[in-house]
Tab-separated table of C-alpha atoms in Angstrom:
chain	number	residue	atom	x	y	z
A	562	MET	CA	70.897	194.591	73.004
A	563	ALA	CA	72.555	194.850	76.425
A	564	ILE	CA	75.142	197.568	75.816
A	565	LYS	CA	74.341	201.176	76.728
A	566	GLU	CA	77.296	203.097	75.342
A	567	VAL	CA	79.914	202.960	72.608
A	568	TYR	CA	83.074	204.939	71.980
A	569	LEU	CA	83.318	206.195	68.401
A	570	VAL	CA	86.733	207.179	67.044
A	571	GLY	CA	86.392	209.368	63.978
A	572	ASP	CA	85.925	212.773	62.409
A	573	LYS	CA	82.435	213.863	63.450
A	574	GLN	CA	82.426	216.534	60.705
A	575	ARG	CA	82.242	213.881	57.956
A	576	LEU	CA	78.685	213.398	56.728
A	577	VAL	CA	78.850	209.578	56.798
A	578	VAL	CA	80.098	209.716	60.379
A	579	LYS	CA	77.357	212.184	61.396
A	580	ASN	CA	74.711	209.899	59.899
A	581	PHE	CA	76.231	206.860	61.584
A	582	ILE	CA	76.219	208.605	64.959
A	583	SER	CA	72.537	209.434	64.467
A	584	ASP	CA	71.809	205.776	63.647
A	585	LEU	CA	73.556	204.652	66.828
A	586	GLN	CA	71.664	207.178	68.925
A	587	LEU	CA	68.384	205.946	67.447
A	588	MET	CA	69.389	202.534	68.833
A	589	ASP	CA	69.301	204.154	72.326
A	590	LEU	CA	73.091	204.093	72.612
A	591	GLU	CA	75.122	206.794	74.288
A	592	VAL	CA	77.847	207.653	71.764
A	593	LYS	CA	81.082	209.024	73.212
A	594	ILE	CA	83.005	210.646	70.358
A	595	ILE	CA	86.806	210.431	70.396
A	596	GLU	CA	88.918	212.478	67.996
A	597	PRO	CA	91.272	210.109	66.103
A	598	GLY	CA	94.584	211.115	67.685
A	599	LEU	CA	97.063	208.957	69.581
A	600	TYR	CA	96.717	211.080	72.731
A	601	ASN	CA	92.957	210.585	72.762
A	602	ILE	CA	93.281	206.838	72.155
A	603	ASP	CA	95.567	206.561	75.172
A	604	ARG	CA	92.829	208.132	77.316
A	605	LEU	CA	90.260	205.419	76.544
A	606	PRO	CA	89.098	203.469	79.620
A	607	ARG	CA	91.232	200.405	80.218
A	608	GLU	CA	88.369	197.931	80.356
A	609	PRO	CA	86.149	195.854	77.977
A	610	ILE	CA	84.450	198.807	76.256
A	611	HIS	CA	82.963	198.855	72.741
A	612	VAL	CA	85.041	200.962	70.323
A	613	ILE	CA	83.909	201.765	66.772
A	614	VAL	CA	86.557	203.276	64.482
A	615	CYS	CA	85.359	205.248	61.444
A	616	LEU	CA	88.330	204.849	59.123
A	617	SER	CA	89.432	207.596	56.726
A	618	ASN	CA	92.351	208.253	54.400
A	619	ASP	CA	93.783	210.979	56.675
A	620	MET	CA	93.752	208.871	59.861
A	621	ASP	CA	97.158	208.183	61.423
A	622	PHE	CA	97.765	204.429	61.112
A	623	GLY	CA	99.361	204.571	64.545
A	624	VAL	CA	95.834	204.938	65.942
A	625	LEU	CA	95.011	201.420	64.754
A	626	LYS	CA	98.280	200.010	66.086
A	627	SER	CA	97.588	201.536	69.484
A	628	LEU	CA	94.033	200.189	69.498
A	629	ALA	CA	95.189	196.707	68.470
A	630	ASP	CA	97.414	196.567	71.561
A	631	LYS	CA	94.593	197.730	73.831
A	632	VAL	CA	92.072	195.268	72.394
A	633	LEU	CA	94.238	192.323	73.473
A	634	LYS	CA	95.405	193.845	76.746
A	635	TYR	CA	92.047	195.071	78.051
A	636	ASP	CA	89.616	192.768	76.192
A	637	MET	CA	88.074	195.708	74.324
A	638	HIS	CA	85.484	195.068	71.628
A	639	LEU	CA	86.555	196.652	68.326
A	640	TYR	CA	84.532	197.440	65.212
A	641	LEU	CA	86.235	198.920	62.140
A	642	ALA	CA	83.972	200.884	59.795
A	643	GLY	CA	84.892	202.027	56.299
A	644	ASN	CA	88.373	201.819	54.786
A	645	MET	CA	91.741	203.562	54.592
A	646	PRO	CA	92.761	204.070	50.954
A	647	GLY	CA	96.450	204.428	50.251
A	648	ILE	CA	97.856	202.379	53.102
A	649	SER	CA	100.848	200.142	52.435
A	650	PRO	CA	100.484	196.382	51.774
A	651	ALA	CA	102.051	195.670	55.180
A	652	GLU	CA	99.582	198.001	56.900
A	653	GLU	CA	96.693	196.364	55.042
A	654	VAL	CA	97.788	192.928	56.278
A	655	PHE	CA	98.095	194.281	59.829
A	656	MET	CA	94.613	195.790	59.726
A	657	LYS	CA	93.068	192.506	58.598
A	658	GLN	CA	94.658	190.757	61.574
A	659	ILE	CA	93.312	193.119	64.242
A	660	PRO	CA	90.832	191.209	66.434
A	661	GLY	CA	87.401	192.693	65.839
A	662	PHE	CA	84.516	193.049	63.410
A	663	GLN	CA	85.234	194.829	60.138
A	664	PHE	CA	82.535	196.632	58.154
A	665	SER	CA	84.095	197.699	54.870
A	666	THR	CA	81.593	200.255	53.575
A	667	PHE	CA	79.192	202.942	54.728
A	668	PRO	CA	76.307	202.910	55.494
A	669	ILE	CA	76.926	200.184	58.061
A	670	ASP	CA	74.546	197.238	58.053
A	671	LEU	CA	72.930	197.853	61.445
A	672	GLU	CA	71.530	194.327	61.661
A	673	LYS	CA	75.044	192.927	61.308
A	674	LEU	CA	76.305	195.455	63.834
A	675	LEU	CA	73.673	194.266	66.314
A	676	GLU	CA	74.846	190.688	65.741
A	677	ALA	CA	78.399	191.800	66.495
A	678	PHE	CA	77.288	193.545	69.691
A	679	ASP	CA	75.393	190.412	70.734
A	680	TYR	CA	78.418	188.215	70.078
A	681	ASN	CA	80.691	190.387	72.215
A	682	GLU	CA	78.166	190.780	75.030
A	683	ARG	CA	77.626	187.043	75.343
A	684	LYS	CA	79.861	186.009	78.211
A	685	ARG	CA	79.850	182.298	77.428
A	686	LYS	CA	80.682	181.424	73.841
A	687	ARG	CA	78.957	178.401	72.284
A	688	ILE	CA	81.118	175.490	71.161
A	689	LEU	CA	80.050	172.417	69.214
A	690	VAL	CA	82.340	169.387	69.471
A	691	ILE	CA	82.110	166.797	66.673
A	692	ASP	CA	83.926	163.545	67.434
A	693	ASP	CA	83.038	159.867	67.137
A	694	GLU	CA	84.863	158.840	70.338
A	695	PRO	CA	82.477	158.916	73.366
A	696	ILE	CA	85.284	159.178	75.914
A	697	MET	CA	86.866	162.099	74.070
A	698	LEU	CA	83.518	163.870	73.798
A	699	ARG	CA	82.879	163.594	77.521
A	700	SER	CA	86.430	164.674	78.340
A	701	ILE	CA	86.321	167.800	76.159
A	702	LYS	CA	82.936	168.768	77.575
A	703	ASN	CA	84.247	168.374	81.129
A	704	TRP	CA	87.362	170.432	80.332
A	705	LEU	CA	85.494	173.333	78.722
A	706	ASP	CA	82.130	173.399	80.504
A	707	ALA	CA	83.249	175.838	83.190
A	708	ASP	CA	83.951	178.588	80.649
A	709	PHE	CA	81.812	177.778	77.588
A	710	ASP	CA	78.427	176.400	76.572
A	711	VAL	CA	79.491	173.068	75.078
A	712	SER	CA	77.338	170.787	72.908
A	713	ILE	CA	78.558	167.418	71.622
A	714	VAL	CA	77.627	165.170	68.689
A	715	ASN	CA	79.229	161.946	67.502
A	716	THR	CA	79.004	162.195	63.693
A	717	GLY	CA	79.607	164.813	61.041
A	718	LEU	CA	76.017	164.540	59.808
A	719	ALA	CA	74.712	165.077	63.345
A	720	GLY	CA	76.884	168.190	63.575
A	721	ILE	CA	75.495	169.632	60.348
A	722	THR	CA	71.939	168.852	61.464
A	723	PHE	CA	72.599	170.477	64.864
A	724	LEU	CA	73.822	173.679	63.193
A	725	ASP	CA	70.645	173.902	61.130
A	726	LYS	CA	68.742	174.567	64.365
A	727	HIS	CA	71.297	175.895	66.865
A	728	PRO	CA	73.895	178.676	66.641
A	729	ALA	CA	77.539	178.141	67.541
A	730	ASP	CA	80.593	180.373	67.834
A	731	LEU	CA	83.195	177.648	67.242
A	732	ILE	CA	83.399	174.038	66.135
A	733	LEU	CA	85.996	171.614	67.463
A	734	LEU	CA	86.175	168.955	64.772
A	735	ASP	CA	87.780	165.528	64.701
A	736	TYR	CA	89.529	164.438	61.513
A	737	GLU	CA	88.936	160.716	61.254
A	738	MET	CA	85.266	159.708	61.591
A	739	PRO	CA	83.072	157.134	59.814
A	740	PHE	CA	80.725	158.094	56.943
A	741	MET	CA	81.867	161.739	56.801
A	742	ASN	CA	85.354	162.739	57.938
A	743	GLY	CA	86.396	166.123	59.307
A	744	PRO	CA	87.570	167.695	56.024
A	745	GLU	CA	84.306	166.621	54.369
A	746	VAL	CA	82.313	168.200	57.202
A	747	LEU	CA	84.234	171.465	56.847
A	748	MET	CA	83.719	171.556	53.075
A	749	LYS	CA	79.992	170.945	53.595
A	750	LEU	CA	79.779	173.810	56.090
A	751	ARG	CA	81.545	176.147	53.663
A	752	THR	CA	78.837	175.575	51.030
A	753	ASN	CA	76.059	176.760	53.365
A	754	PRO	CA	75.645	180.563	53.670
A	755	MET	CA	74.519	180.088	57.279
A	756	THR	CA	77.746	178.332	58.316
A	757	GLU	CA	80.322	179.415	55.736
A	758	ARG	CA	81.989	181.854	58.163
A	759	LEU	CA	81.710	179.652	61.234
A	760	PRO	CA	85.231	179.089	62.617
A	761	VAL	CA	86.407	175.480	62.790
A	762	ILE	CA	89.391	174.187	64.753
A	763	PHE	CA	90.486	170.612	64.139
A	764	LEU	CA	91.031	168.686	67.371
A	765	THR	CA	92.518	165.412	66.258
A	766	ALA	CA	95.114	162.722	66.798
A	767	LYS	CA	96.149	162.916	63.122
A	768	ASN	CA	99.589	164.492	62.910
A	769	ASP	CA	101.038	163.003	59.726
A	770	LYS	CA	102.118	165.450	57.034
A	771	ASP	CA	99.477	164.442	54.459
A	772	SER	CA	96.586	164.853	56.906
A	773	VAL	CA	97.843	168.210	58.150
A	774	MET	CA	98.363	169.480	54.578
A	775	THR	CA	94.883	168.322	53.563
A	776	VAL	CA	93.327	170.253	56.429
A	777	MET	CA	95.422	173.403	56.052
A	778	LYS	CA	94.367	173.745	52.414
A	779	LEU	CA	90.818	174.227	53.750
A	780	LYS	CA	92.005	177.142	55.915
A	781	PRO	CA	90.573	176.154	59.307
A	782	ALA	CA	90.884	178.481	62.292
A	783	GLY	CA	93.378	176.141	63.927
A	784	TYR	CA	94.743	172.614	64.382
A	785	ILE	CA	95.142	171.108	67.885
A	786	LEU	CA	96.470	167.652	68.635
A	787	LYS	CA	94.573	165.479	71.107
A	788	SER	CA	97.911	164.603	72.717
A	789	LYS	CA	97.875	168.075	74.303
A	790	SER	CA	96.942	168.288	77.957
A	791	ALA	CA	93.522	169.476	79.089
A	792	ASP	CA	95.028	172.789	80.211
A	793	GLU	CA	96.746	173.276	76.842
A	794	ILE	CA	93.511	172.615	74.949
A	795	LYS	CA	91.562	175.010	77.190
A	796	LYS	CA	94.214	177.692	76.698
A	797	ALA	CA	94.161	177.225	72.910
A	798	VAL	CA	90.382	177.701	72.816
A	799	LYS	CA	90.494	180.749	75.105
A	800	ASP	CA	93.300	182.282	73.054
A	801	PHE	CA	91.283	181.719	69.887
A	802	PHE	CA	88.347	183.756	71.175
A	803	LYS	CA	90.644	186.469	72.502
A	804	LYS	CA	92.539	186.880	69.240
A	805	GLN	CA	89.863	186.017	66.720
A	806	THR	CA	89.780	188.208	63.611
A	807	PHE	CA	86.391	188.473	61.918
A	808	LEU	CA	85.721	188.656	58.217
A	809	ASN	CA	84.441	191.812	56.563
A	810	PHE	CA	80.711	192.470	56.397
């Protein structure tokens, strides 16, 4: 684990928060405790720091709104711990859309937390491109190689086999391929506990209504047309990682 310090927003008098702080300190982390007020949130360093928020029912929801803005503006790494009973349906939807890792219950699974730290500390995210067109594979790799670690395979089966042995942070998946098409690949990944949460963006030339509807029913992380320029595709991938919302642990 490369990080040395974390900022923890929460009530340090709560027993679960005290225990959590002790767990973090046992991981050789310096824990900087921030009282959960808007004034204190505004004083956080404006840089890519790690911020853990210990949610509680008496926390001002404005704290989360302020943090959500800072996460996107300053590339902060956010981890939400616990829950906020009694919030409105609109606030619940907002909270689920905040970019960051969400741990719904105490005690926090420290192994999962370490995985989240590792993900955020890794400067170059790992992308697997699955497409049966050799020219397209080479082009995408050339476009993204400067910013990401890009691997390429030319069949859906090869992609599934690759993921059995190698981790990835995102899959760029073609729709129309022989033997196993894109939707079939995504459905296969969703049945495997090791890949069920792996985000998949379709990168395809298919733009007819039926194809788009078929894909959207599978709830991918995005849908990009190959007719986009190289710069537009690069921007879409970068924006995905910047705004990605993670599922609860």
